[in-house]
PDB file of C-alpha atoms in Angstrom:
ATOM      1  CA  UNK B  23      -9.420  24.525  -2.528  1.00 93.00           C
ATOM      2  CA  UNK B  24      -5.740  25.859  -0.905  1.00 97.00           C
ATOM      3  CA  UNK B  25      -4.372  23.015   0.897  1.00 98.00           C
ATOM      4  CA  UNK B  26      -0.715  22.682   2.672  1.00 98.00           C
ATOM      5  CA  UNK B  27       0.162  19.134   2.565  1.00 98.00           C
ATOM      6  CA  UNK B  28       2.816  18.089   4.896  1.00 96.00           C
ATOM      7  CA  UNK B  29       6.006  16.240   4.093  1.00 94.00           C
ATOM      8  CA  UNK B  30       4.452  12.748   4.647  1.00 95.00           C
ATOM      9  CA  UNK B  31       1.930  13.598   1.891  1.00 97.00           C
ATOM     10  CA  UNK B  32       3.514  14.215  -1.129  1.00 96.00           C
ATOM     11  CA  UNK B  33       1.671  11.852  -3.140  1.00 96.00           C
ATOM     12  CA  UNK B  34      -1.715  13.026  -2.245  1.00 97.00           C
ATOM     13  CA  UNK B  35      -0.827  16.887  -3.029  1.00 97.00           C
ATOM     14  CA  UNK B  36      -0.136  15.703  -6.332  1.00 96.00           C
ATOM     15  CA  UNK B  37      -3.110  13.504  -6.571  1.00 94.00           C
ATOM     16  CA  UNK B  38      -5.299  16.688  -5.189  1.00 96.00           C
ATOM     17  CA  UNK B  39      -3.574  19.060  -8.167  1.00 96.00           C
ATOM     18  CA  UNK B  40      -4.573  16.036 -10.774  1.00 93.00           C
ATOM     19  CA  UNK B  41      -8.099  17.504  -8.941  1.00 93.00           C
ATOM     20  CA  UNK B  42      -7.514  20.822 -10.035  1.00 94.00           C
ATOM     21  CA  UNK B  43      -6.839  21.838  -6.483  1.00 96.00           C
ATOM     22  CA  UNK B  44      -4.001  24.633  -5.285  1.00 98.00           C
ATOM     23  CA  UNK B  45      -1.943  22.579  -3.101  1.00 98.00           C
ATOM     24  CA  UNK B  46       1.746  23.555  -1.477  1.00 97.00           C
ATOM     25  CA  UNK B  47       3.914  20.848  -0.751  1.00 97.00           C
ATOM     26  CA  UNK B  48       7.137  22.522   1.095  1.00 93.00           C
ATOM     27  CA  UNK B  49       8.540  19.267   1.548  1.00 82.00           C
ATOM     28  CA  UNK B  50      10.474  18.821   5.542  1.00 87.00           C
ATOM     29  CA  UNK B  51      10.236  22.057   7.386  1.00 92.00           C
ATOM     30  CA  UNK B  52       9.219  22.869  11.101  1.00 94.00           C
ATOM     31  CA  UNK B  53       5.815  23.030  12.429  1.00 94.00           C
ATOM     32  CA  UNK B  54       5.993  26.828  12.746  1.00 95.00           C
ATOM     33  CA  UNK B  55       6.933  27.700   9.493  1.00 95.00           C
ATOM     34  CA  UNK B  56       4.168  25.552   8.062  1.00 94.00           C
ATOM     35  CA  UNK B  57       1.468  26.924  10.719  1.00 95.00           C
ATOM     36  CA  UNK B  58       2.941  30.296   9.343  1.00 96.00           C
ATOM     37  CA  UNK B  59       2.213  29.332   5.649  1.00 96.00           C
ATOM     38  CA  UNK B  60      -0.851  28.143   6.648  1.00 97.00           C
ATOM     39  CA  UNK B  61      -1.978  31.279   7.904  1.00 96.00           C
ATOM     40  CA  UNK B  62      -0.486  33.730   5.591  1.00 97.00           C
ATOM     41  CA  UNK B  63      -1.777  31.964   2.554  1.00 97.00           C
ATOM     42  CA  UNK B  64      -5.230  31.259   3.733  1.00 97.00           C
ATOM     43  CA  UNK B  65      -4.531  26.911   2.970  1.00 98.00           C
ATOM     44  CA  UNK B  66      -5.984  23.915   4.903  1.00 98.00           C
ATOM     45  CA  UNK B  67      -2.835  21.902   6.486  1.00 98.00           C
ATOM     46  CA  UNK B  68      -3.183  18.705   5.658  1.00 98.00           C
ATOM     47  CA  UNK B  69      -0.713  16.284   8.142  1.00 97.00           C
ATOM     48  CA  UNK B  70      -0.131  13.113   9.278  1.00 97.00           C
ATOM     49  CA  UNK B  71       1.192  14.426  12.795  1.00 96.00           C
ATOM     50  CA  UNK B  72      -1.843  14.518  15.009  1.00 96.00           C
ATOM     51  CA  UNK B  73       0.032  16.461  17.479  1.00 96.00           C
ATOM     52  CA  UNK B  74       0.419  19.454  14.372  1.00 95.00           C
ATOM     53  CA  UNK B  75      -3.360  18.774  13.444  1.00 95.00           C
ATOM     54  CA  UNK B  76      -4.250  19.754  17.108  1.00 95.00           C
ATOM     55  CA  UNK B  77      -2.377  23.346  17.087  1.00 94.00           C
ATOM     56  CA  UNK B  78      -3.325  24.364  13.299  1.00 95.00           C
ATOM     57  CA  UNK B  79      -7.001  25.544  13.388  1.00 92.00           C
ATOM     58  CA  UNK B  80      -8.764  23.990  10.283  1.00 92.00           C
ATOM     59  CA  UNK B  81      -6.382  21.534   9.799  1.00 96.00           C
ATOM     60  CA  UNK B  82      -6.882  18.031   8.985  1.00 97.00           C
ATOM     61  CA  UNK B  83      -5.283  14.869  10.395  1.00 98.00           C
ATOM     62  CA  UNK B  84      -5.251  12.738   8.038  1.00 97.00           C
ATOM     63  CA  UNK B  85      -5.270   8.999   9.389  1.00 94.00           C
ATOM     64  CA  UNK B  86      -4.375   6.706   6.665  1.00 96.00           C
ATOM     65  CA  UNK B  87      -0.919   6.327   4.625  1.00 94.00           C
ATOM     66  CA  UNK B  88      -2.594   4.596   1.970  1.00 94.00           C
ATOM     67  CA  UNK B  89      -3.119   7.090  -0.688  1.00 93.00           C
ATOM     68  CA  UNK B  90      -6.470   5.415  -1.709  1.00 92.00           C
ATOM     69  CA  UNK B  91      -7.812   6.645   1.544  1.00 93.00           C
ATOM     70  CA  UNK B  92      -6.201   9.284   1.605  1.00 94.00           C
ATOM     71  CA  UNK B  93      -8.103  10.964  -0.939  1.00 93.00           C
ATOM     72  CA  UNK B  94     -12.071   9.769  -0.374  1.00 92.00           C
ATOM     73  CA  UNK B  95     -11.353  11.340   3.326  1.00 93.00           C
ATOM     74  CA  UNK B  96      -9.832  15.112   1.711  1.00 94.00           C
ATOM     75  CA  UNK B  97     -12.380  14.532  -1.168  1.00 90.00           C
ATOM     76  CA  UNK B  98     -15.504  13.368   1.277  1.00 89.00           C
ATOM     77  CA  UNK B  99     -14.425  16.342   3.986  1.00 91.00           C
ATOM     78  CA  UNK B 100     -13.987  18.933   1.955  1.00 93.00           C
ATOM     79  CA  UNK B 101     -16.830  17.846  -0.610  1.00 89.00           C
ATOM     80  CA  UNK B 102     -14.386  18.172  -3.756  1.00 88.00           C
ATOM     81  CA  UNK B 103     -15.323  17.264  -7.347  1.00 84.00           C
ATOM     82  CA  UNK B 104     -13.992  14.179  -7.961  1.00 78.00           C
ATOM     83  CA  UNK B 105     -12.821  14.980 -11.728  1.00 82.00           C
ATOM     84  CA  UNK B 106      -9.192  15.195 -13.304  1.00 85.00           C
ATOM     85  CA  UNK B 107      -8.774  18.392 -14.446  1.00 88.00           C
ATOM     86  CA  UNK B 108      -6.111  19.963 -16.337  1.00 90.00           C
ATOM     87  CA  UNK B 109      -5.543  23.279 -14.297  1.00 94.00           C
ATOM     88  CA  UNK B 110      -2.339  22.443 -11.991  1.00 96.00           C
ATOM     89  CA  UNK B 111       0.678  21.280 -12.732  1.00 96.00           C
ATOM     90  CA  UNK B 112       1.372  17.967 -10.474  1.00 94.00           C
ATOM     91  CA  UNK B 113       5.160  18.709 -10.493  1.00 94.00           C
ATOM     92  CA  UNK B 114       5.642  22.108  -8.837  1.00 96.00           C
ATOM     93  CA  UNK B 115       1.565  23.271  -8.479  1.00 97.00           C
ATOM     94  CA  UNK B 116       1.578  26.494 -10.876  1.00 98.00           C
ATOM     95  CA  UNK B 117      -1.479  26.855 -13.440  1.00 97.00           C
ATOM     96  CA  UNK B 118      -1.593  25.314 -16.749  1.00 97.00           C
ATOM     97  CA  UNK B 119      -2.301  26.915 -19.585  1.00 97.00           C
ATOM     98  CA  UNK B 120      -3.624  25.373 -22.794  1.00 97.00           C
ATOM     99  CA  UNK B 121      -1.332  25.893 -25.810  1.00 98.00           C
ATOM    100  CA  UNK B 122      -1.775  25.422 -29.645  1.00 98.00           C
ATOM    101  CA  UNK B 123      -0.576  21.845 -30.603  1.00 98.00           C
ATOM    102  CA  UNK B 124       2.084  23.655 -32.873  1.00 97.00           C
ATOM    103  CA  UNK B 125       3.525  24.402 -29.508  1.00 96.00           C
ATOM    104  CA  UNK B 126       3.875  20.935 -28.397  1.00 97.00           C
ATOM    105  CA  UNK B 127       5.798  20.058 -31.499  1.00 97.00           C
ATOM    106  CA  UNK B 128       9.442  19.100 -30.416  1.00 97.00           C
ATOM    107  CA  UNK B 129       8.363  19.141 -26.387  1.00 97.00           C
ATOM    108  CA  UNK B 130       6.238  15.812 -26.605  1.00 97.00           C
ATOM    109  CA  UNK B 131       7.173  12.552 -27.936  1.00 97.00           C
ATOM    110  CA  UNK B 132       6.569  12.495 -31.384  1.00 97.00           C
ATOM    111  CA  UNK B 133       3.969   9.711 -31.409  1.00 96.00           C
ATOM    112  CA  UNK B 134       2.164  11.641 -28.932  1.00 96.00           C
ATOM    113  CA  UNK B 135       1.967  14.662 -31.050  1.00 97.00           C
ATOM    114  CA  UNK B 136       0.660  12.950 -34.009  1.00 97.00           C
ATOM    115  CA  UNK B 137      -2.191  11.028 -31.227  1.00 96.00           C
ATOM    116  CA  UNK B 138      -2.997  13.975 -29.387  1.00 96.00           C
ATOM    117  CA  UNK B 139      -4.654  16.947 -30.285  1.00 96.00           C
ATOM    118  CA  UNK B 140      -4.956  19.574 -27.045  1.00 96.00           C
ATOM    119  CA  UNK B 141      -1.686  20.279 -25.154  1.00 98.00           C
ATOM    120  CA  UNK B 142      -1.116  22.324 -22.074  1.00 97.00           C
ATOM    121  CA  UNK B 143       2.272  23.479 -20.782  1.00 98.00           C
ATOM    122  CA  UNK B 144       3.315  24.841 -17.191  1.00 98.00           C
ATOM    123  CA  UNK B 145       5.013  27.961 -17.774  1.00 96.00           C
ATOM    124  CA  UNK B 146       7.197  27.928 -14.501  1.00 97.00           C
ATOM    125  CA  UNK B 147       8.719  24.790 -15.260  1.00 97.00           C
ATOM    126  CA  UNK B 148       8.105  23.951 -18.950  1.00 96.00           C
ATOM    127  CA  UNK B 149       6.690  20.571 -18.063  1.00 96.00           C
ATOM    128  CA  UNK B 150       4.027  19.588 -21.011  1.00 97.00           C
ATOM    129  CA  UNK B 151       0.956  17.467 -20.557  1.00 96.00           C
ATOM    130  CA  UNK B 152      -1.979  16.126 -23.154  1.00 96.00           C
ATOM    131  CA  UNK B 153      -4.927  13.677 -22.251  1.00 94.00           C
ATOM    132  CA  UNK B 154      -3.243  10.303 -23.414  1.00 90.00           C
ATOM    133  CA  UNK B 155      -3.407   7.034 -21.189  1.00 89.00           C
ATOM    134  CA  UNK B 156      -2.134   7.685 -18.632  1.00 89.00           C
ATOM    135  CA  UNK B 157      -4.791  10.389 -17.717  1.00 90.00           C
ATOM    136  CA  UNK B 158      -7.196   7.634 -18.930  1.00 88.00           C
ATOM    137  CA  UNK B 159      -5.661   5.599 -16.207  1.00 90.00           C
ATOM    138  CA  UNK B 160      -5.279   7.973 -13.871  1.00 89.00           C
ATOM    139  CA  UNK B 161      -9.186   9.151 -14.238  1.00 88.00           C
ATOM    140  CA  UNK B 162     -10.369   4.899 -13.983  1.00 89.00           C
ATOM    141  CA  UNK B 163      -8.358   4.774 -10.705  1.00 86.00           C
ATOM    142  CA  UNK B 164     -10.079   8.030  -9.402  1.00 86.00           C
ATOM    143  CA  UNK B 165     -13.273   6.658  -9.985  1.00 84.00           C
ATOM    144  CA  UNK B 166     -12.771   3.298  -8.741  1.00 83.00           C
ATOM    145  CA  UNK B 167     -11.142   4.643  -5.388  1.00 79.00           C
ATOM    146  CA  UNK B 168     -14.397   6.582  -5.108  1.00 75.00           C
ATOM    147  CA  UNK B 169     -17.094   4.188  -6.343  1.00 78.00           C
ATOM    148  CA  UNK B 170     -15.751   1.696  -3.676  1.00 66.00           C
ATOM    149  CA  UNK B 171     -16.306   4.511  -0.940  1.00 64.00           C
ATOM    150  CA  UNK B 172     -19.189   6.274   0.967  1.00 58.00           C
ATOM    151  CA  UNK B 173     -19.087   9.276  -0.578  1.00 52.00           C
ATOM    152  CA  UNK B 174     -22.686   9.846   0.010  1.00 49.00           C
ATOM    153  CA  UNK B 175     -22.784   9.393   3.696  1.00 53.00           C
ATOM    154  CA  UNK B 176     -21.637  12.976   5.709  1.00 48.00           C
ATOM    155  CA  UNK B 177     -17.836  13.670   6.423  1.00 49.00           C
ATOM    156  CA  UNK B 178     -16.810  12.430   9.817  1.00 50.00           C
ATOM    157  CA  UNK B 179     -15.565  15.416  11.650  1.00 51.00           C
ATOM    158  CA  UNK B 180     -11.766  15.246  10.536  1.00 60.00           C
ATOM    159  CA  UNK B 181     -11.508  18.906  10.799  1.00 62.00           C
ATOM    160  CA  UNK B 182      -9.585  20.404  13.453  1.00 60.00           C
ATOM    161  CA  UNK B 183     -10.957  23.073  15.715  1.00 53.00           C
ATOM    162  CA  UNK B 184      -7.448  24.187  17.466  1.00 55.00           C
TER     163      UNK B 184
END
């Protein structure tokens, strides 16, 4: 999925490119230019401004600020696997590519070279990334946060119509 995430949700754009999901976080800018991204780019606006969610069509309020909830509404609304994957970088959302480990040599702590044995690099910012604990962590929180909710009951209609 393209998402827009609004500048009161820029821990849950990162959680939804942990997802695998394309999602631009501009930071603060007005509500036109983001309506304008919006449009142009084809991406669901994600907001906490109810007011915005009203005047964006497909847009979706999103009612909670904890990030827990957060995510089983996007994931349960929008029907998204509930996986980690290793597509997006969290940091500035460009693709990830997966390199040889002789590329990681130097880039990653060394421990986690010698641990590790698949690597993938962002190539617009450099940033490195390999399946070590913290994804382990990362992937038992996902699936707690979503064991605890009803992901098998339908969406409630959180989708704008504006």
């Amino acid at each position: 999925m393209r998402f827009l995430c609004d500048h009161m949700l820029g821990t849950l754009a990162k959680w939804l490119r942990f997802l695998g999901n394309d999602v631009v976080y501009p930071g603060p800018i007005e509500d036109d230019e983001l309506k304008a991204t919006v449009e142009r780019e084809a991406r669901v606006l994600l907001t906490r401004d109810r007011e915005l969610s009203g005047r964006v069509a497909g847009s979706v309020y999103v009612a909670s600020d904890d990030l827990n909830e957060q995510l089983v509404q996007v994931v349960r609304a929008f029907r998204l696997p509930a996986n980690l994957a290793m597509t997006r970088c969290s940091v500035c959302n460009a693709p990830l590519r997966e390199v040889p480990k002789a590329d990681a040599q130097g880039k990653v702590p060394e421990g986690v070279f010698e641990r590790q044995r698949e690597f993938w690099r962002c190539d617009t910012c450099g940033r490195m990334y390999w399946q070590g604990s913290h994804w382990a962590n990362m992937s038992a929180r996902m699936q707690t946060i979503l064991s605890k909710s009803s992901l098998n009951e339908p969406p409630r209609d959180s989708i704008s119509k504006a």
